[in-house]
CSV table of N, CA and C in Angstrom, one decimal:
chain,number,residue,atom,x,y,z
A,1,UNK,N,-7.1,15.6,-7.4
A,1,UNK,CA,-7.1,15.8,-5.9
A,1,UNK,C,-6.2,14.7,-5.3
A,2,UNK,N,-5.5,15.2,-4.6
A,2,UNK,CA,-4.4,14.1,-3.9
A,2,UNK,C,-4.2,14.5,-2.5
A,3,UNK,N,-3.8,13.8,-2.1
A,3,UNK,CA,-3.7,13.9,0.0
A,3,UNK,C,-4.2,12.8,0.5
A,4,UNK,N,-5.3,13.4,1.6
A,4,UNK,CA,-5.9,12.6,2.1
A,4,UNK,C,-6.9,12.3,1.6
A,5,UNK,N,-7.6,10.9,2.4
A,5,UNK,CA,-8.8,10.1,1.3
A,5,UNK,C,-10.2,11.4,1.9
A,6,UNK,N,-11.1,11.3,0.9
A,6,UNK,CA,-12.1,12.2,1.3
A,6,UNK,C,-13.5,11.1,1.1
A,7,UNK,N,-14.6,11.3,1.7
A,7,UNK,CA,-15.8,10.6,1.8
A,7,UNK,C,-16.8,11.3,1.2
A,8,UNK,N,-17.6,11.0,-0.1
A,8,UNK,CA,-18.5,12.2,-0.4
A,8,UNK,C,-19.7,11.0,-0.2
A,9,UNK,N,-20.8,12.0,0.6
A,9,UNK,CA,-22.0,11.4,1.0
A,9,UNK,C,-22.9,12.2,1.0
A,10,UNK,N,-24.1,11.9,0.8
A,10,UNK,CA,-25.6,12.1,1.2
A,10,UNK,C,-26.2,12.8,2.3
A,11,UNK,N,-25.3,13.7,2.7
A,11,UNK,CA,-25.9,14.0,4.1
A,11,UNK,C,-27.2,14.4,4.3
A,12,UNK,N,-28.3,14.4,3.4
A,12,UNK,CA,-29.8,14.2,3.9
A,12,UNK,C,-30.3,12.8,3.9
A,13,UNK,N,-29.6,12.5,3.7
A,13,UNK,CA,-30.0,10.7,4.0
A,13,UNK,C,-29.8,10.6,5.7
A,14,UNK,N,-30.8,10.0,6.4
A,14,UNK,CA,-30.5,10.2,7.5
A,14,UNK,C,-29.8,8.4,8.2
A,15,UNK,N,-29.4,7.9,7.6
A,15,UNK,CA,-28.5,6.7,7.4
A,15,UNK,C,-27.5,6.6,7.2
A,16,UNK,N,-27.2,7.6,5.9
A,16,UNK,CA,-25.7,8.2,5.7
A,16,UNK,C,-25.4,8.4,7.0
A,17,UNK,N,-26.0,9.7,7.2
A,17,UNK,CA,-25.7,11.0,8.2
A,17,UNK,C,-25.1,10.5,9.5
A,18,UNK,N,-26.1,9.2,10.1
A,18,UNK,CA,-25.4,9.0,11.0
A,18,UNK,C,-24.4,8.3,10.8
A,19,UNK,N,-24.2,7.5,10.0
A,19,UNK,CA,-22.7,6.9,9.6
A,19,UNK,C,-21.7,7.4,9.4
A,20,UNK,N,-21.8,8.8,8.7
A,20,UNK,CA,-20.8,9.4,8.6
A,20,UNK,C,-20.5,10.4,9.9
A,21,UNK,N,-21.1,10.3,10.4
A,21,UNK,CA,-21.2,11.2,11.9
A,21,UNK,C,-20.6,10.4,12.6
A,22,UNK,N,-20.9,8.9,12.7
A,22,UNK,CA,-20.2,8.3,13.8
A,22,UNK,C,-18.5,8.3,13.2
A,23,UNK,N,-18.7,8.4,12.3
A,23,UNK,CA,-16.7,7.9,11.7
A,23,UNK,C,-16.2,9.3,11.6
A,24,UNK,N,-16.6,10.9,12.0
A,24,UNK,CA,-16.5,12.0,11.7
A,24,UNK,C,-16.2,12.0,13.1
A,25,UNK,N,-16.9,11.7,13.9
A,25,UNK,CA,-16.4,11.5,15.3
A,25,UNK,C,-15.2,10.6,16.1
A,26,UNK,N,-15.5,9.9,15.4
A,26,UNK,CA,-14.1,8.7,15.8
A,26,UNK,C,-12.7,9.0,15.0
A,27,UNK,N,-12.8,10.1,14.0
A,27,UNK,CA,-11.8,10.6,13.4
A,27,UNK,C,-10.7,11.9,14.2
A,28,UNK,N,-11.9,12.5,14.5
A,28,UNK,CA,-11.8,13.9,15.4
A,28,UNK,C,-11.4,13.7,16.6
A,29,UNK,N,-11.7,12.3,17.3
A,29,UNK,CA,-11.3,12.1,18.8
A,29,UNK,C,-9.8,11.9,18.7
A,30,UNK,N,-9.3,10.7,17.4
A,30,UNK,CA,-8.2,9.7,17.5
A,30,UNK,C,-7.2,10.7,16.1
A,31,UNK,N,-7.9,12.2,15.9
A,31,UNK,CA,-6.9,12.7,14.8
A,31,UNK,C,-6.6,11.9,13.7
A,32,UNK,N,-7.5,11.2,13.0
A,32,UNK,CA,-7.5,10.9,11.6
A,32,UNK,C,-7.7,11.8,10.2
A,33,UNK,N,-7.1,12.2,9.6
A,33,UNK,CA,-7.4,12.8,8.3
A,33,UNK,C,-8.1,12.2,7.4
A,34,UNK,N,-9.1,12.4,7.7
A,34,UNK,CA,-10.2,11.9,6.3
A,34,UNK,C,-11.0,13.3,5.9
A,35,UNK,N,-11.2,13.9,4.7
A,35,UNK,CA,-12.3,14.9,4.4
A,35,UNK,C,-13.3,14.1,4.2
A,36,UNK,N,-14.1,14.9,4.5
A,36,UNK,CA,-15.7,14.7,4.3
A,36,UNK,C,-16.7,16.1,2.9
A,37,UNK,N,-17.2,15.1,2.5
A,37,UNK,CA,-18.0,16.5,1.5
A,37,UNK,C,-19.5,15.6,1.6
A,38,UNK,N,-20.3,16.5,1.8
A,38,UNK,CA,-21.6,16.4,2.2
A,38,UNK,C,-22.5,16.9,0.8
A,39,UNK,N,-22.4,16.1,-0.4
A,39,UNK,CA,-23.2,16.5,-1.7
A,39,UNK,C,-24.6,17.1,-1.9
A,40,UNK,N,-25.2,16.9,-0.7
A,40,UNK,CA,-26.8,17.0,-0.9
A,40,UNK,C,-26.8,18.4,-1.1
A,41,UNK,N,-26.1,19.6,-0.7
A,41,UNK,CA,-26.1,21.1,-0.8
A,41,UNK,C,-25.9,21.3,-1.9
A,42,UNK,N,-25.3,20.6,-2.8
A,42,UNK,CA,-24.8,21.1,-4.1
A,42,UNK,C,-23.5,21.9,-4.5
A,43,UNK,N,-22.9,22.2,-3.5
A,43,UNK,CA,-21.7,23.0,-3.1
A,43,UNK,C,-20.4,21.9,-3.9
A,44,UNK,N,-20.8,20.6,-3.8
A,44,UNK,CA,-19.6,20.3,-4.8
A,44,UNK,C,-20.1,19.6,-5.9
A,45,UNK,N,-20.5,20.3,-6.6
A,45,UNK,CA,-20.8,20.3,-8.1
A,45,UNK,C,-19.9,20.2,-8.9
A,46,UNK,N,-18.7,21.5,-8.6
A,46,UNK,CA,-17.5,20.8,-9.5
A,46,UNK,C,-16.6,19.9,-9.2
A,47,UNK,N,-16.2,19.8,-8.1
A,47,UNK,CA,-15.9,18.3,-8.1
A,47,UNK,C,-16.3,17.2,-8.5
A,48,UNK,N,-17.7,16.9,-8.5
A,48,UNK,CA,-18.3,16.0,-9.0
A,48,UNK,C,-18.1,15.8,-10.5
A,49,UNK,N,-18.0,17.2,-11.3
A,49,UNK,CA,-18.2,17.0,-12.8
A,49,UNK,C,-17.1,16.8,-13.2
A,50,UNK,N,-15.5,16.9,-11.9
A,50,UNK,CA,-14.6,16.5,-12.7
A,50,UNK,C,-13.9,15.0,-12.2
A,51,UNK,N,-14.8,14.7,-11.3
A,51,UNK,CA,-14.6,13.1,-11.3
A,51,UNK,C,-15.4,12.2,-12.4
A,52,UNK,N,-16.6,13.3,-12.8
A,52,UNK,CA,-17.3,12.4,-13.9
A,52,UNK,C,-18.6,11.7,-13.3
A,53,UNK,N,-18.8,12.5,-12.1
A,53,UNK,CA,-19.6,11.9,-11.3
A,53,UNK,C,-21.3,12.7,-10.8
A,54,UNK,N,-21.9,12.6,-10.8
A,54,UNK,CA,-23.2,13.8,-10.1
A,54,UNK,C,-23.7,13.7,-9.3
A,55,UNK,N,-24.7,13.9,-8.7
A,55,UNK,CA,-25.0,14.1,-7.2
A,55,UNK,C,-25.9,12.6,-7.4
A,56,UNK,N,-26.4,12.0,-8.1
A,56,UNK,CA,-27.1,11.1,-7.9
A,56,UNK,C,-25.9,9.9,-7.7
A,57,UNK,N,-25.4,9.8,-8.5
A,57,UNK,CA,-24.6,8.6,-8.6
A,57,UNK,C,-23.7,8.2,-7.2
A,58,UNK,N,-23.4,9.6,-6.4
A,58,UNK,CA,-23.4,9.7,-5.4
A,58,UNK,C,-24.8,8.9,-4.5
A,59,UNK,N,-25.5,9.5,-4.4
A,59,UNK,CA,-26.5,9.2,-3.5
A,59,UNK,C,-26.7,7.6,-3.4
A,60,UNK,N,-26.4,7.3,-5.0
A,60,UNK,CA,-26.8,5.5,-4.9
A,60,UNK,C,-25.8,4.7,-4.2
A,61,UNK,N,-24.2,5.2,-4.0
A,61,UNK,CA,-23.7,4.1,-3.6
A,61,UNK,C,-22.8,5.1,-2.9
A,62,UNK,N,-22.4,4.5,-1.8
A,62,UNK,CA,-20.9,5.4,-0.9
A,62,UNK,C,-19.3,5.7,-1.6
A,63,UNK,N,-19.8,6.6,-1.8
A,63,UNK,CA,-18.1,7.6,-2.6
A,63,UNK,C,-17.0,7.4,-2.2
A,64,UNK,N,-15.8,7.1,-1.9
A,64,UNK,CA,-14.7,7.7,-1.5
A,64,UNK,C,-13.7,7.7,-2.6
A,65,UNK,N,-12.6,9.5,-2.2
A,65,UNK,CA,-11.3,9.6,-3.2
A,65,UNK,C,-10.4,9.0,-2.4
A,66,UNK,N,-9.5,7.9,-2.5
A,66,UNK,CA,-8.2,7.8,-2.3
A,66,UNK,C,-7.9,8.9,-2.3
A,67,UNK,N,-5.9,8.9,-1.7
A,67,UNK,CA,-5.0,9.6,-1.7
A,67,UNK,C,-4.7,9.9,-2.6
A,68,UNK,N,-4.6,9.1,-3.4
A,68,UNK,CA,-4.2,9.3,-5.2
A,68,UNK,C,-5.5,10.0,-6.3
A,69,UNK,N,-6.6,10.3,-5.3
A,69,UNK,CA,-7.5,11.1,-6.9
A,69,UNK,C,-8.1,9.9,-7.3
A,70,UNK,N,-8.5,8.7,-6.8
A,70,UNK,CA,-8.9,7.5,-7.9
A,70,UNK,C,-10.3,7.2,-6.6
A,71,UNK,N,-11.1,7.5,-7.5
A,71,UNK,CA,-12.5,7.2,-7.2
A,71,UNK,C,-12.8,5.7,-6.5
A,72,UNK,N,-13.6,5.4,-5.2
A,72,UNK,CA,-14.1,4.3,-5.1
A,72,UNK,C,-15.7,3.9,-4.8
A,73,UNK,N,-16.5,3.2,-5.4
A,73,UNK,CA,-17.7,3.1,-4.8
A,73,UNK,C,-18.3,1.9,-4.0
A,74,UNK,N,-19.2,1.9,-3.6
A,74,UNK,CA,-19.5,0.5,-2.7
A,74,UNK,C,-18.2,0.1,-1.5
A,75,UNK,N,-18.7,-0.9,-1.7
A,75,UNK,CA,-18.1,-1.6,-0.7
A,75,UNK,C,-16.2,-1.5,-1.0
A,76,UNK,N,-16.0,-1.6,-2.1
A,76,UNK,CA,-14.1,-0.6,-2.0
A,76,UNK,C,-14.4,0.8,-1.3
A,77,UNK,N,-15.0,1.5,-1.7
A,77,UNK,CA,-15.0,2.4,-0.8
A,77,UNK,C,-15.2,2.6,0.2
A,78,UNK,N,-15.9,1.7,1.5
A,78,UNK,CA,-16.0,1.1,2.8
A,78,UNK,C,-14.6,0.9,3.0
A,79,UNK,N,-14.1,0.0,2.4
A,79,UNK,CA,-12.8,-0.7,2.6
A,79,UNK,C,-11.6,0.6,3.0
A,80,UNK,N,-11.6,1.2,1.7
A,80,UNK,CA,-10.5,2.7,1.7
A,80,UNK,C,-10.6,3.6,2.9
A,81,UNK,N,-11.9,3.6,3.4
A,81,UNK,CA,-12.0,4.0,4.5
A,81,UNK,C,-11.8,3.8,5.6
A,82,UNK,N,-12.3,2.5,5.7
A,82,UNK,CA,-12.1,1.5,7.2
A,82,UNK,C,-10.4,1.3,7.4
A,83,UNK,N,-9.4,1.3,6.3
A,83,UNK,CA,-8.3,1.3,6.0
A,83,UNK,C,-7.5,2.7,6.8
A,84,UNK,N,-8.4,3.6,6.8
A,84,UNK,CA,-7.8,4.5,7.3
A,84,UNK,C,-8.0,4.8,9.2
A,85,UNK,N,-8.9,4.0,9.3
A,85,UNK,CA,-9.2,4.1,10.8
A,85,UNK,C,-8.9,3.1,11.2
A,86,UNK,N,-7.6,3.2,12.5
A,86,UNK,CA,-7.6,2.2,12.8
A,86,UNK,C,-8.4,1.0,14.0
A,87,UNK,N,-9.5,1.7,14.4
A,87,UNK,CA,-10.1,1.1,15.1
A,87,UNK,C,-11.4,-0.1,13.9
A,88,UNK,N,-11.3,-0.2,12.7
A,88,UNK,CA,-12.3,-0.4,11.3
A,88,UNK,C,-11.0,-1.1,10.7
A,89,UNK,N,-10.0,-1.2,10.6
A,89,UNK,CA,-8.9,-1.9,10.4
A,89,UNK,C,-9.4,-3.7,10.3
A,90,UNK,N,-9.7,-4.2,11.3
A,90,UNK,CA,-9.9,-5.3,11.3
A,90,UNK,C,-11.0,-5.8,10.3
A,91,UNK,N,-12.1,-4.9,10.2
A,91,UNK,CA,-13.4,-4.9,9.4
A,91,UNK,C,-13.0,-5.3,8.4
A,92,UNK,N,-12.0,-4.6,7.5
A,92,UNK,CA,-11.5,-4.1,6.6
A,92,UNK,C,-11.1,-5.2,5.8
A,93,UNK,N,-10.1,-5.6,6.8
A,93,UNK,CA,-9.4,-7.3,7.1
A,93,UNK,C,-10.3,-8.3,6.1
A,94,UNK,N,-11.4,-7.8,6.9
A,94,UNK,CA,-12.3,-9.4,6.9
A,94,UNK,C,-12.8,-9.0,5.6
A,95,UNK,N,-13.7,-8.0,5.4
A,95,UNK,CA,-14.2,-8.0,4.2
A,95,UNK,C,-13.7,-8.4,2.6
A,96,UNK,N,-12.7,-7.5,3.0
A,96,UNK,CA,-11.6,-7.9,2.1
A,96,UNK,C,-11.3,-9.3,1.4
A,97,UNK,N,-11.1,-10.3,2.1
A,97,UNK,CA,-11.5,-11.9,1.9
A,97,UNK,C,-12.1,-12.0,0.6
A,98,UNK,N,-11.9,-12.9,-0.6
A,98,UNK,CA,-12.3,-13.2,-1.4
A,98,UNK,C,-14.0,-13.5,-1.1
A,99,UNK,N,-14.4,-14.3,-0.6
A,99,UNK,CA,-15.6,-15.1,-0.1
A,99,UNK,C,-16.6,-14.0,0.7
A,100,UNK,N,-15.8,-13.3,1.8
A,100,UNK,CA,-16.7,-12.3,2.3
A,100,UNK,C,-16.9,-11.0,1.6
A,101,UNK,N,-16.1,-10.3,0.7
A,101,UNK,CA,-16.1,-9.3,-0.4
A,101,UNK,C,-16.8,-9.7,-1.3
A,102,UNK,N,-17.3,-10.9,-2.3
A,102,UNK,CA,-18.1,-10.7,-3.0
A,102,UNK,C,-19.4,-10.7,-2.3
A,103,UNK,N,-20.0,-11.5,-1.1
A,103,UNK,CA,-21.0,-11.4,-0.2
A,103,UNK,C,-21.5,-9.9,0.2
A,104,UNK,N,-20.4,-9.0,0.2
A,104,UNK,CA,-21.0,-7.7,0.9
A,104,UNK,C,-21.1,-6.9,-0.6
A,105,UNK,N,-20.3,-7.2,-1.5
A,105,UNK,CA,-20.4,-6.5,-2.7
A,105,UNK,C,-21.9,-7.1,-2.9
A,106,UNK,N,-22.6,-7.5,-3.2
A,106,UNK,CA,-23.7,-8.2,-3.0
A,106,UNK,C,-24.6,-8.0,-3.0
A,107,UNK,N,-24.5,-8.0,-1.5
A,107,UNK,CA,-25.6,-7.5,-0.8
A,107,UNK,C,-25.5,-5.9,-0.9
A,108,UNK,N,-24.5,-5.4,-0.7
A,108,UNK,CA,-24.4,-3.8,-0.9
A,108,UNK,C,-25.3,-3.2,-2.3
A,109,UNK,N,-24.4,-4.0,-3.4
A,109,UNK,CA,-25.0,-3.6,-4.4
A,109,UNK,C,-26.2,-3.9,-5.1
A,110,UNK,N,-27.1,-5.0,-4.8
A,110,UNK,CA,-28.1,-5.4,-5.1
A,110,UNK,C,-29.1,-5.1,-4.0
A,111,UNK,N,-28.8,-5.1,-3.2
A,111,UNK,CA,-29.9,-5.0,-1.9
A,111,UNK,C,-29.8,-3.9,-0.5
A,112,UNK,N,-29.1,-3.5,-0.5
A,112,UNK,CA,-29.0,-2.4,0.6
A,112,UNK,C,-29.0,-1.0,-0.2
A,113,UNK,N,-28.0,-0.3,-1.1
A,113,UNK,CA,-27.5,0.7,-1.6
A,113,UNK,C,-28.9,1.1,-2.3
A,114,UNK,N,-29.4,-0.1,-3.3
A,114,UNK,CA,-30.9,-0.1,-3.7
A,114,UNK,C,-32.0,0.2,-3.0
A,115,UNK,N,-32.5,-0.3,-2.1
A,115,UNK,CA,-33.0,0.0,-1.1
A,115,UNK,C,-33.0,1.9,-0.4
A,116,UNK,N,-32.3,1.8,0.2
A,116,UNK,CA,-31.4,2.8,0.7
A,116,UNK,C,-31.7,4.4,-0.3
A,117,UNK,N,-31.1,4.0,-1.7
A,117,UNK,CA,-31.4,5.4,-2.5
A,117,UNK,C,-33.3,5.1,-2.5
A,118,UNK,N,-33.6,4.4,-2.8
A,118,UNK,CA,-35.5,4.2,-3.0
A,118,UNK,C,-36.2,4.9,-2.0
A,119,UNK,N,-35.5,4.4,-0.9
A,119,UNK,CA,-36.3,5.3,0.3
A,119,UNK,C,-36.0,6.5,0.3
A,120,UNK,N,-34.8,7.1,0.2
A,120,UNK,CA,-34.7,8.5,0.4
A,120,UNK,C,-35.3,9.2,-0.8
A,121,UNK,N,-35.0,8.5,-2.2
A,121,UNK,CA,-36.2,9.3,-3.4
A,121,UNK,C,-37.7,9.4,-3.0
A,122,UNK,N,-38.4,8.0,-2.5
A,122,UNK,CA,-39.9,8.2,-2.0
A,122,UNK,C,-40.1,9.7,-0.5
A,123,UNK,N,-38.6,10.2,0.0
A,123,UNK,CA,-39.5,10.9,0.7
A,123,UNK,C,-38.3,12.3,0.7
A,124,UNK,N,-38.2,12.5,-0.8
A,124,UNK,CA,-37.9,13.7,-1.6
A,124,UNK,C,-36.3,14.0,-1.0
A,125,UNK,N,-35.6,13.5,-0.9
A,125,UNK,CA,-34.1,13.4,-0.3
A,125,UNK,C,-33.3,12.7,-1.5
């Protein structure tokens, strides 16, 4: 898959949801190309199987394809994204930073993303 970057998320997560709602919106107002695939329906299943990927692995941490077909999770994939909007541009900037990118890698991956899938498995999501 090549083009534009696409965001695959959780959309019964209601954390996701609104996250990805707000950047689905700010995409649509200012004409940004980003797809969105919303995994919880099951509808992209094959996609998933040919990234090597499944719905859970999904659910635990934030997806995105680059332009190029090359998978990102966590906090790179925040990044790939925020890269594409330019109002998130500066975000992007900062995270980026040696010092503040392992900080959010971090905390993303040990403590929020964790968090985050726990709660939505305790209440069947």
């Amino acid at each position: 898959m090549t083009g534009s970057v696409t965001a695959l998320y959780h959309g019964a997560c209601p954390v996701c949801s609104a996250e990805i709602s707000h950047y689905q919106g700010y995409c649509a107002r200012e004409a940004v190309a980003i797809g969105w695939a919303d995994i919880s329906n099951g509808v992209d299943a094959p996609l998933l199987a040919e990234l090597g990927l499944d719905r859970e692995d999904v659910k635990r941490r934030m997806t995105v394809l680059d332009s190029d077909g090359r998978v990102h999770r966590g906090v790179d994939a925040f990044l790939v994204l925020w890269h594409q909007m330019p109002r998130y541009n500066w975000l992007a900037r900062i995270v980026a930073c040696p010092g503040v990118y392992h900080a959010a890698a971090f905390l993303y991956d040990r403590l929020l993303a964790p968090a985050l899938y726990a709660w939505n498995r305790s209440r069947g999501r």
